[in-house]
DNA sequence: CTCCTTTAGGTCAGTTCGACCATAAATGAG
DNA sequence: CTCATTTATGGTCGAACTGACCTAAAGGAG
C-alpha cells in the first residue's frame, strides 16, 4: 500500500566528553559555556561533530584539544555509549557517543574555538545545573561508570599527579564514591595488590602529621579481587 | 582568514546484533548470509540502518524482528559500543553500534527481508570465518563482554529455558567461558546467592543419574560477590 | 617534653572460595 | 535382587580476603 521509503537516514554524529578530575578533595567535571546556538551560553559537556575520515576516538581527542587544551597522552579517553533519542538535538538528527576520561589535576584549560570558556565544575553542582542537550543524563551515566571503574581497575591512580601518597589515592576514591574509607584497610589493599602502586623511596612532609611514603603508578590495570564500595560509610558533610 | 568549512559530516548509522545462545552445550551466534551488496552472500551479523525518528534501541529491536523473527520481550538487547573506522563500510561513511543479546535456545529463526537466511553458528566457527565488514572484531568484543557479564550478573540464567537445573546453568557458564567448573562449588554459589535461582519444587528425571531439582530465574540481577573465571580448569577437548 | 595529627602496621572474627570427599537417588546389567 | 554407574547434592578443610578496631611511629607546635 504505502511506498517503501529508503530505510536509511542520514544523521550527524558527535563525540561528547566527560572529563573528571579531583581538586581539593572534590570531584569536578570539565564544562564549557556554549559559544554557538542552540543552548547558546548554557553550560554543556565539551564535544563536537565527527568529520570525514575520522574515527570517533580521533574526533574525541581533537575536540578535547580544541576546547580544553588537553592533549592525547595527557588524558586517556574511553568510549562509553551512544545516545540516540531522535529529538535530543534541536538542530536535527544527531547521535552522540560519550567518552569518559579520568585526569590528574591539570592547569586550568584555555578557551578554545567552539567554547566561550572551559572550566572545572563540582560534579554535584553540574548535576544540579540544567546542562545543554541530554548532557545531564550523560554525566550521570559516566559518573556511575567511573565509580564502577574504580572498583575493578587501577584507574584511580591516573587522577593523581606523580609521585603521590596512599592518602592521595584514598582521597580520589572518597571523592568519586562520596564516602569515607578506612585508611588502614585501604592501605593494606593497595599496597598488597601487585602492580597497583610502586614505592619511590621518597617521602612527603606535610604541615602536620607523620610524613608519608611516595609512590608512582604500577603496571597493573585490573584489580582482582575488586575494591568494592560497601555503602557503609557516609560522605563527610 | 580562511573560510571555515562546516566541520559536520553526514554519516549513516547502523545497529548490529550479536545474539548468543547455548545449543547442545556449545555457544552459538546468530548469523545471516547477506542478501544485498556489499559482501553479498557472505556471513554477517544481523543489523541494519537506523531510521528517522528511531532510537538505536528501537532500530536494534526492529532489525532483530525483521531478520530473525525474534521479538522484544523474548530477548533483551544491550548496547555495547560504536565502531567508526572511516573505511569499515564500502558504501560510505557508516558508523555502527553493536548490541549484545543472550537468548535461550529458541526455535530456528526464519528468513527475513534483508537476509537470505539466518542461522545459528558455533561461535568458534564464526570467529574462524571471514565475516562481512568488521564483524569479526565486533563478535570478539561482544564475546568478551558476555564473559564478563556472566561474572558480575545473573545473566546466564536467561540462556536457560525455564524450568532448568543447576547443571543446565553450569553448562551455560562452561560453554561461554570454555572451561569446566566444579559442580559442587558452583551449586553452593548459585544456591546461596539470594535471588539468583528459585526452586520450583519439581524434579527432572534424566536418562541416567540422580534426578535434579528444577529452578526458575530469580529477581536478582547483580552478582555480588562476582563469580569469577579463574582460568584454572581447561575446556574439555 | 608533651600533645596532636597523620602514617604505618597488626589483630581478630567472619565470609568466601577452591580442592576434595562422601552420600543420595536414579538406571541398567548380570 | 544386587551391584556398578552416573549424576545430584551436601559437607569439610585450609587459604585468602575483608571490615572493625587497636597500637605504634614520626613528624610539628606549644
Coordinates of C-alpha atoms (C1' of nucleotides) in Angstrom, one line a residue:
Chain A
X1 CA 0.0 0.0 0.0
X2 CA 2.5 2.6 1.1
X3 CA 5.5 3.4 -0.9
X4 CA 8.6 1.8 0.6
X5 CA 10.7 4.7 1.8
X6 CA 14.5 4.2 1.8
X7 CA 15.2 2.9 5.3
X8 CA 18.4 4.8 5.6
X9 CA 18.5 8.0 7.5
X10 CA 21.4 10.5 7.3
X11 CA 22.4 11.6 10.7
X12 CA 25.2 13.7 12.2
X13 CA 27.4 12.2 14.9
X14 CA 29.1 14.0 17.7
X15 CA 31.5 12.9 20.4
X16 CA 30.9 14.4 23.9
X17 CA 33.5 14.3 26.6
X18 CA 33.1 13.8 30.4
X19 CA 36.5 14.7 31.8
X20 CA 36.7 14.2 35.5
X21 CA 39.3 15.3 38.0
X22 CA 39.8 15.6 41.7
X23 CA 40.6 19.1 43.0
X24 CA 40.9 19.9 46.7
X25 CA 39.4 16.6 47.5
X26 CA 36.3 17.0 45.5
X27 CA 35.2 15.6 42.1
X28 CA 35.0 18.1 39.2
X29 CA 33.9 17.8 35.6
X30 CA 35.1 20.0 32.8
X31 CA 32.2 22.1 31.3
X32 CA 32.1 24.7 28.6
X33 CA 29.7 27.5 28.1
X34 CA 28.3 27.1 24.6
X35 CA 29.5 29.6 22.1
X36 CA 27.0 28.7 19.4
X37 CA 23.3 28.0 19.2
X38 CA 21.5 26.0 20.3
X39 CA 21.7 26.4 24.1
X40 CA 23.9 29.5 23.5
X41 CA 25.7 30.4 26.7
X42 CA 24.4 27.4 28.6
X43 CA 26.8 25.0 30.2
X44 CA 27.5 21.8 28.4
X45 CA 29.9 18.9 28.1
X46 CA 32.7 19.6 25.6
X47 CA 32.4 17.8 22.3
X48 CA 31.7 18.2 18.6
X49 CA 30.9 16.7 15.3
X50 CA 32.8 13.8 13.8
X51 CA 34.5 14.8 10.5
X52 CA 35.1 12.8 7.3
X53 CA 37.8 10.3 7.6
X54 CA 37.9 10.5 11.4
X55 CA 37.1 7.8 13.8
X56 CA 35.1 8.6 16.9
X57 CA 38.2 8.3 19.0
X58 CA 40.1 10.7 16.8
X59 CA 37.2 13.2 16.9
X60 CA 37.0 12.9 20.7
X61 CA 40.7 13.7 21.1
X62 CA 40.6 16.5 18.6
X63 CA 37.6 18.1 20.3
X64 CA 39.4 17.8 23.7
X65 CA 42.4 19.6 22.3
X66 CA 40.3 22.3 20.7
X67 CA 38.0 23.0 23.5
X68 CA 40.1 22.4 26.6
X69 CA 43.8 22.5 25.6
X70 CA 44.3 19.0 26.9
X71 CA 46.1 16.6 24.5
X72 CA 46.2 12.9 23.8
X73 CA 48.8 11.4 26.1
X74 CA 47.8 13.7 29.0
X75 CA 44.4 12.2 29.3
X76 CA 43.1 8.8 28.2
X77 CA 39.6 8.8 26.7
X78 CA 37.4 5.8 26.7
X79 CA 34.2 5.3 24.8
X80 CA 31.2 4.7 26.9
X81 CA 27.9 4.5 24.9
X82 CA 25.8 6.2 22.3
X83 CA 22.8 8.5 22.9
X84 CA 20.3 8.5 20.1
X85 CA 16.9 9.9 21.1
X86 CA 15.6 11.5 17.9
X87 CA 14.8 14.9 19.5
X88 CA 17.9 15.2 21.7
X89 CA 19.3 17.9 19.4
X90 CA 17.1 20.7 18.0
X91 CA 19.4 21.0 15.0
X92 CA 18.2 17.7 13.7
X93 CA 19.1 14.1 13.9
X94 CA 22.3 14.0 16.0
X95 CA 23.6 10.9 17.7
X96 CA 26.3 11.4 20.2
X97 CA 28.9 9.0 21.6
X98 CA 30.0 9.7 25.2
X99 CA 33.7 9.5 26.2
X100 CA 34.9 9.2 29.7
X101 CA 38.3 10.5 30.9
X102 CA 39.9 10.5 34.3
X103 CA 42.5 13.2 34.6
X104 CA 45.0 14.4 37.2
X105 CA 44.6 17.9 38.4
X106 CA 45.8 19.8 35.3
X107 CA 46.5 23.5 34.6
X108 CA 43.3 25.4 34.0
X109 CA 42.2 24.7 30.5
X110 CA 42.1 27.5 28.0
X111 CA 39.2 28.9 26.0
X112 CA 39.0 27.3 22.5
X113 CA 37.3 27.9 19.2
X114 CA 33.9 26.4 19.8
X115 CA 33.7 27.2 23.5
X116 CA 33.4 30.6 25.1
X117 CA 35.0 29.2 28.2
X118 CA 36.1 25.8 29.7
X119 CA 36.2 25.4 33.4
X120 CA 36.1 22.8 36.2
X121 CA 32.8 22.5 37.9
X122 CA 31.9 20.5 41.0
X123 CA 30.1 17.4 39.8
X124 CA 27.4 17.8 42.4
X125 CA 26.8 21.3 41.1
X126 CA 26.9 20.3 37.5
X127 CA 24.3 17.7 38.1
X128 CA 22.1 20.2 39.7
X129 CA 22.5 22.6 36.8
X130 CA 20.5 22.3 33.6
X131 CA 23.0 21.4 31.0
X132 CA 22.5 21.6 27.3
X133 CA 21.0 18.7 25.3
X134 CA 20.8 15.5 27.3
X135 CA 24.1 16.1 29.0
X136 CA 22.7 15.7 32.5
X137 CA 21.8 12.1 31.6
X138 CA 25.2 11.5 30.0
X139 CA 27.0 13.0 33.0
X140 CA 25.1 10.7 35.4
X141 CA 25.9 7.6 33.4
X142 CA 29.5 8.5 33.1
X143 CA 29.8 9.2 36.8
X144 CA 28.4 5.8 37.6
X145 CA 30.7 4.2 35.1
X146 CA 33.7 6.0 36.7
X147 CA 32.6 4.6 40.1
X148 CA 32.4 1.1 38.8
X149 CA 35.8 1.6 37.1
X150 CA 37.4 2.4 40.3
X151 CA 36.2 -0.8 41.8
X152 CA 37.6 -3.1 39.2
X153 CA 40.7 -1.3 37.8
X154 CA 43.6 0.8 39.0
X155 CA 42.2 3.8 37.1
X156 CA 42.1 5.9 40.3
X157 CA 45.8 6.3 40.2
X158 CA 45.6 8.4 37.0
X159 CA 43.8 11.0 39.0
X160 CA 47.0 11.5 41.0
X161 CA 49.9 13.5 39.8
X162 CA 53.1 11.5 40.5
X163 CA 54.5 11.0 43.0
X164 CA 51.6 10.5 45.3
X165 CA 50.8 9.1 48.7
X166 CA 48.5 6.4 49.7
X167 CA 46.3 9.1 51.3
X168 CA 46.2 11.0 47.9
X169 CA 44.9 7.9 46.3
X170 CA 42.4 7.3 49.0
X171 CA 41.1 10.8 48.6
X172 CA 40.3 10.0 45.0
X173 CA 38.2 7.1 46.0
X174 CA 36.5 9.1 48.6
X175 CA 35.8 11.9 46.2
X176 CA 34.4 9.7 43.4
X177 CA 32.5 7.4 45.6
X178 CA 31.3 10.1 48.0
X179 CA 32.1 8.0 51.1
X180 CA 34.9 7.7 53.6
X181 CA 37.2 4.7 53.6
X182 CA 39.1 3.2 56.4
X183 CA 42.7 4.4 55.9
X184 CA 44.2 1.2 57.3
X185 CA 42.3 -1.2 55.3
X186 CA 42.7 0.9 52.2
X187 CA 46.4 0.9 52.6
X188 CA 46.5 -2.8 53.1
X189 CA 44.5 -3.4 49.9
X190 CA 46.5 -1.1 47.6
X191 CA 50.0 -2.0 48.9
X192 CA 49.3 -5.7 48.7
X193 CA 47.9 -5.6 45.2
X194 CA 50.8 -6.3 43.0
X195 CA 51.4 -3.6 40.4
X196 CA 48.9 -1.1 41.7
X197 CA 51.4 1.4 43.2
X198 CA 55.2 1.3 43.4
X199 CA 57.2 3.0 46.2
X200 CA 59.7 5.6 45.1
X201 CA 61.6 5.6 48.4
X202 CA 60.9 9.3 48.9
X203 CA 58.7 10.9 51.5
X204 CA 56.4 13.9 51.6
X205 CA 56.5 16.1 54.7
X206 CA 53.1 17.7 55.4
X207 CA 52.4 20.7 57.6
X208 CA 51.1 18.3 60.3
X209 CA 51.4 14.6 60.9
X210 CA 53.8 11.9 60.1
X211 CA 55.5 12.0 56.7
X212 CA 54.0 9.8 54.0
X213 CA 55.8 7.5 51.6
X214 CA 55.6 8.4 48.0
X215 CA 54.5 6.1 45.2
X216 CA 54.1 6.0 41.4
X217 CA 51.6 4.1 39.3
X218 CA 52.3 0.5 38.8
X219 CA 51.9 -1.6 35.7
X220 CA 48.7 -3.4 36.7
X221 CA 45.5 -2.3 35.2
X222 CA 42.9 -4.8 36.6
X223 CA 42.1 -5.1 40.2
X224 CA 41.4 -8.6 41.2
X225 CA 39.8 -9.1 43.6
X226 CA 38.0 -5.8 43.2
X227 CA 37.9 -2.9 45.7
X228 CA 34.2 -2.7 46.3
X229 CA 32.1 0.2 47.7
X230 CA 30.1 -1.1 50.6
X231 CA 27.9 1.9 51.0
X232 CA 28.7 1.6 54.7
X233 CA 30.4 4.8 55.4
X234 CA 28.8 8.2 54.9
X235 CA 30.3 11.1 53.0
X236 CA 31.7 13.8 55.2
X237 CA 29.1 16.6 55.2
Chain B
X1 CA 41.2 34.4 7.5
X2 CA 40.4 31.1 5.8
X3 CA 36.9 30.1 5.1
X4 CA 35.6 28.0 7.9
X5 CA 34.2 24.8 6.3
X6 CA 31.3 23.3 8.2
X7 CA 33.0 20.6 10.2
X8 CA 30.0 18.4 10.2
X9 CA 29.9 15.2 8.3
X10 CA 26.7 13.3 7.4
X11 CA 27.0 9.7 8.1
X12 CA 24.7 6.7 8.2
X13 CA 24.3 4.7 11.4
X14 CA 23.5 1.0 11.7
X15 CA 22.8 -1.3 14.7
X16 CA 24.4 -4.7 14.5
X17 CA 23.3 -7.6 16.7
X18 CA 25.4 -10.2 18.4
X19 CA 22.7 -12.7 19.6
X20 CA 24.2 -15.6 21.6
X21 CA 22.7 -18.9 22.7
X22 CA 23.8 -22.2 24.0
X23 CA 22.8 -25.3 22.0
X24 CA 23.8 -28.8 22.9
X25 CA 26.3 -27.4 25.4
X26 CA 28.1 -25.1 22.9
X27 CA 27.9 -21.4 22.3
X28 CA 26.3 -20.3 19.1
X29 CA 25.9 -16.9 17.5
X30 CA 23.1 -15.9 15.1
X31 CA 24.4 -15.1 11.6
X32 CA 22.8 -14.2 8.3
X33 CA 24.0 -14.6 4.8
X34 CA 23.9 -11.1 3.3
X35 CA 21.1 -10.7 0.7
X36 CA 22.4 -7.4 -0.6
X37 CA 25.8 -6.0 -1.7
X38 CA 28.3 -5.3 -0.4
X39 CA 29.6 -8.7 0.8
X40 CA 26.6 -10.4 -1.0
X41 CA 26.2 -13.9 0.2
X42 CA 28.9 -13.6 2.9
X43 CA 28.0 -14.4 6.5
X44 CA 27.4 -11.3 8.7
X45 CA 25.9 -10.2 12.0
X46 CA 22.2 -9.2 11.6
X47 CA 21.6 -5.5 11.6
X48 CA 20.6 -2.5 9.6
X49 CA 20.2 1.2 9.3
X50 CA 18.6 3.4 11.9
X51 CA 15.6 5.3 10.5
X52 CA 14.3 8.7 11.2
X53 CA 12.5 9.1 14.5
X54 CA 14.0 5.9 15.8
X55 CA 16.4 5.4 18.7
X56 CA 19.3 3.0 18.3
X57 CA 17.5 0.6 20.7
X58 CA 14.3 0.7 18.6
X59 CA 16.3 0.1 15.4
X60 CA 18.1 -2.8 17.0
X61 CA 14.8 -4.5 18.1
X62 CA 13.2 -3.8 14.7
X63 CA 16.1 -5.4 12.9
X64 CA 16.1 -8.3 15.1
X65 CA 12.4 -8.9 14.4
X66 CA 12.9 -8.4 10.7
X67 CA 15.9 -10.6 10.2
X68 CA 15.5 -13.3 12.8
X69 CA 11.8 -13.4 13.8
X70 CA 12.8 -12.9 17.4
X71 CA 10.8 -10.1 19.2
X72 CA 11.3 -7.7 22.0
X73 CA 10.4 -9.5 25.3
X74 CA 11.9 -12.8 24.0
X75 CA 15.4 -11.3 24.0
X76 CA 16.9 -8.4 25.8
X77 CA 19.3 -6.3 23.8
X78 CA 22.0 -4.2 25.4
X79 CA 24.2 -1.6 23.7
X80 CA 27.8 -2.3 23.8
X81 CA 29.9 0.2 21.8
X82 CA 30.2 2.0 18.5
X83 CA 32.6 1.1 15.6
X84 CA 33.6 4.0 13.5
X85 CA 36.6 3.3 11.3
X86 CA 36.0 5.5 8.2
X87 CA 36.5 2.7 5.7
X88 CA 34.7 0.0 7.6
X89 CA 31.8 0.0 5.0
X90 CA 32.5 0.3 1.3
X91 CA 29.1 2.1 0.8
X92 CA 30.4 5.2 2.5
X93 CA 30.6 6.6 6.0
X94 CA 28.7 4.2 8.2
X95 CA 29.1 4.0 11.9
X96 CA 27.6 1.0 13.7
X97 CA 26.6 0.4 17.2
X98 CA 26.9 -3.2 18.5
X99 CA 24.2 -4.8 20.6
X100 CA 24.6 -7.9 22.7
X101 CA 21.9 -10.3 23.5
X102 CA 21.8 -13.5 25.5
X103 CA 19.0 -15.8 24.4
X104 CA 17.6 -19.2 25.5
X105 CA 17.5 -21.8 22.8
X106 CA 14.8 -20.6 20.5
X107 CA 13.0 -22.1 17.5
X108 CA 15.1 -21.8 14.4
X109 CA 14.8 -18.2 13.2
X110 CA 13.1 -17.6 9.9
X111 CA 14.5 -15.9 6.8
X112 CA 13.6 -12.2 6.7
X113 CA 13.6 -9.3 4.3
X114 CA 17.2 -8.2 4.3
X115 CA 18.6 -11.6 5.0
X116 CA 18.7 -14.6 2.7
X117 CA 19.0 -16.8 5.7
X118 CA 19.5 -16.6 9.5
X119 CA 21.1 -19.5 11.3
X120 CA 22.9 -20.4 14.5
X121 CA 26.7 -20.9 14.0
X122 CA 29.2 -22.2 16.5
X123 CA 31.0 -19.1 17.9
X124 CA 34.3 -20.8 17.4
X125 CA 33.5 -21.4 13.8
X126 CA 32.1 -17.9 13.2
X127 CA 35.3 -16.4 14.6
X128 CA 37.3 -18.5 12.1
X129 CA 35.1 -17.5 9.2
X130 CA 35.6 -14.2 7.4
X131 CA 32.6 -12.2 8.2
X132 CA 31.4 -9.1 6.4
X133 CA 32.6 -5.6 7.4
X134 CA 34.4 -5.6 10.8
X135 CA 32.1 -8.1 12.2
X136 CA 34.8 -10.4 13.4
X137 CA 36.1 -7.7 15.6
X138 CA 32.6 -6.9 16.9
X139 CA 31.9 -10.5 17.6
X140 CA 35.2 -10.9 19.5
X141 CA 34.4 -7.8 21.7
X142 CA 30.9 -8.9 22.4
X143 CA 32.1 -12.4 23.3
X144 CA 34.4 -11.0 25.9
X145 CA 31.7 -8.7 27.2
X146 CA 29.4 -11.6 27.6
X147 CA 32.0 -13.5 29.5
X148 CA 32.5 -10.5 31.9
X149 CA 28.7 -10.2 32.2
X150 CA 28.4 -13.8 33.4
X151 CA 30.9 -13.0 36.1
X152 CA 29.0 -10.0 37.6
X153 CA 25.4 -10.5 36.8
X154 CA 22.8 -13.3 36.8
X155 CA 22.5 -13.0 33.0
X156 CA 23.5 -16.6 32.5
X157 CA 20.0 -17.7 33.6
X158 CA 18.4 -16.1 30.6
X159 CA 20.3 -18.6 28.4
X160 CA 18.1 -21.3 30.1
X161 CA 14.6 -22.1 29.2
X162 CA 12.6 -22.4 32.4
X163 CA 12.5 -24.6 34.4
X164 CA 16.1 -25.5 34.5
X165 CA 18.5 -27.4 36.7
X166 CA 21.7 -26.2 38.3
X167 CA 23.6 -28.3 35.8
X168 CA 21.9 -26.6 32.9
X169 CA 23.0 -23.3 34.3
X170 CA 26.5 -24.6 34.9
X171 CA 26.7 -25.8 31.3
X172 CA 26.0 -22.2 30.2
X173 CA 29.0 -20.9 32.1
X174 CA 31.1 -23.8 30.8
X175 CA 30.0 -23.0 27.2
X176 CA 30.6 -19.3 27.4
X177 CA 33.8 -19.4 29.4
X178 CA 35.1 -22.5 27.6
X179 CA 36.2 -24.1 30.9
X180 CA 34.9 -26.7 33.3
X181 CA 33.5 -25.7 36.7
X182 CA 33.4 -27.8 39.8
X183 CA 29.7 -28.9 40.1
X184 CA 29.7 -28.8 43.9
X185 CA 31.2 -25.3 44.3
X186 CA 29.1 -24.0 41.5
X187 CA 25.9 -25.2 43.2
X188 CA 27.0 -23.7 46.5
X189 CA 27.5 -20.3 44.8
X190 CA 24.2 -20.1 42.9
X191 CA 22.0 -21.5 45.6
X192 CA 23.4 -19.3 48.3
X193 CA 23.2 -16.2 46.2
X194 CA 19.8 -14.7 47.1
X195 CA 17.6 -14.1 44.1
X196 CA 19.7 -15.9 41.5
X197 CA 17.5 -19.0 41.1
X198 CA 14.3 -20.1 42.8
X199 CA 13.3 -23.7 43.3
X200 CA 10.1 -24.8 41.7
X201 CA 9.8 -28.0 43.8
X202 CA 9.7 -30.1 40.7
X203 CA 12.4 -32.5 39.5
X204 CA 13.7 -33.7 36.2
X205 CA 14.5 -37.4 35.6
X206 CA 17.3 -37.8 33.1
X207 CA 18.2 -41.0 31.3
X208 CA 20.9 -41.7 33.7
X209 CA 21.8 -40.4 37.2
X210 CA 20.0 -38.9 40.1
X211 CA 17.1 -36.6 39.3
X212 CA 17.8 -32.9 39.5
X213 CA 15.8 -30.2 41.2
X214 CA 14.2 -27.6 38.9
X215 CA 14.5 -23.8 39.3
X216 CA 13.3 -20.6 37.7
X217 CA 15.2 -17.3 37.4
X218 CA 15.2 -15.2 40.5
X219 CA 14.8 -11.5 40.8
X220 CA 18.4 -10.6 41.4
X221 CA 20.3 -9.1 38.5
X222 CA 23.7 -8.3 40.1
X223 CA 26.1 -10.9 41.4
X224 CA 28.0 -9.7 44.5
X225 CA 30.5 -11.1 45.1
X226 CA 31.1 -12.0 41.5
X227 CA 31.5 -15.5 40.1
X228 CA 35.0 -15.2 38.6
X229 CA 36.7 -17.3 36.0
X230 CA 39.9 -18.5 37.4
X231 CA 41.4 -19.8 34.2
X232 CA 42.2 -22.8 36.3
X233 CA 40.3 -25.5 34.5
X234 CA 40.8 -26.4 30.9
X235 CA 38.0 -26.7 28.4
X236 CA 37.0 -30.3 27.5
X237 CA 38.8 -31.1 24.3
Chain C
dC1 C1' 58.9 17.1 76.9
dT2 C1' 54.0 16.6 75.9
dC3 C1' 50.1 16.9 73.0
dC4 C1' 48.2 16.5 68.4
dT5 C1' 47.9 14.7 63.9
dT6 C1' 48.7 11.5 60.2
dT7 C1' 51.0 7.4 58.6
dA8 C1' 52.1 2.6 59.1
dG9 C1' 51.2 -1.8 60.6
dG10 C1' 48.9 -5.6 63.4
dT11 C1' 45.0 -8.4 65.4
dC12 C1' 40.8 -11.0 65.1
dA13 C1' 36.5 -12.8 63.6
dG14 C1' 33.5 -13.5 59.8
dT15 C1' 32.9 -14.6 54.8
dT16 C1' 34.1 -16.7 50.6
dC17 C1' 36.4 -19.9 47.7
dG18 C1' 38.9 -23.8 45.6
dA19 C1' 40.0 -28.5 46.3
dC20 C1' 38.3 -32.6 47.6
dC21 C1' 35.5 -36.2 49.8
dA22 C1' 31.0 -38.5 50.9
dT23 C1' 26.4 -39.6 50.2
dA24 C1' 21.9 -39.8 47.7
dA25 C1' 19.0 -41.2 44.0
dA26 C1' 18.2 -42.7 39.8
dT27 C1' 19.1 -46.5 35.7
dG28 C1' 20.7 -50.8 33.8
dA29 C1' 23.5 -55.2 33.6
dG30 C1' 24.1 -59.6 35.5
Chain D
dC1 C1' 17.8 -58.7 43.9
dT2 C1' 22.5 -56.9 43.8
dC3 C1' 25.8 -54.1 42.1
dA4 C1' 28.1 -50.9 39.2
dT5 C1' 27.5 -46.5 37.0
dT6 C1' 26.1 -41.9 36.7
dT7 C1' 24.7 -37.6 38.2
dA8 C1' 23.0 -34.6 42.0
dT9 C1' 23.6 -32.9 46.5
dG10 C1' 26.0 -31.7 50.5
dG11 C1' 30.0 -31.3 53.8
dT12 C1' 34.9 -30.4 55.3
dC13 C1' 39.2 -28.0 55.4
dG14 C1' 42.5 -24.5 54.7
dA15 C1' 43.8 -20.3 52.2
dA16 C1' 42.6 -15.7 51.1
dC17 C1' 40.2 -11.5 51.8
dT18 C1' 37.6 -8.1 54.4
dG19 C1' 35.7 -4.9 57.9
dA20 C1' 36.2 -3.3 62.5
dC21 C1' 39.3 -2.0 65.6
dC22 C1' 43.8 -1.2 68.1
dT23 C1' 48.8 0.2 68.6
dA24 C1' 52.9 2.3 67.4
dA25 C1' 55.9 5.5 64.7
dA26 C1' 57.2 10.1 63.0
dG27 C1' 56.8 14.5 62.5
dG28 C1' 55.4 19.7 64.2
dA29 C1' 53.6 23.1 67.6
dG30 C1' 53.5 25.0 72.1

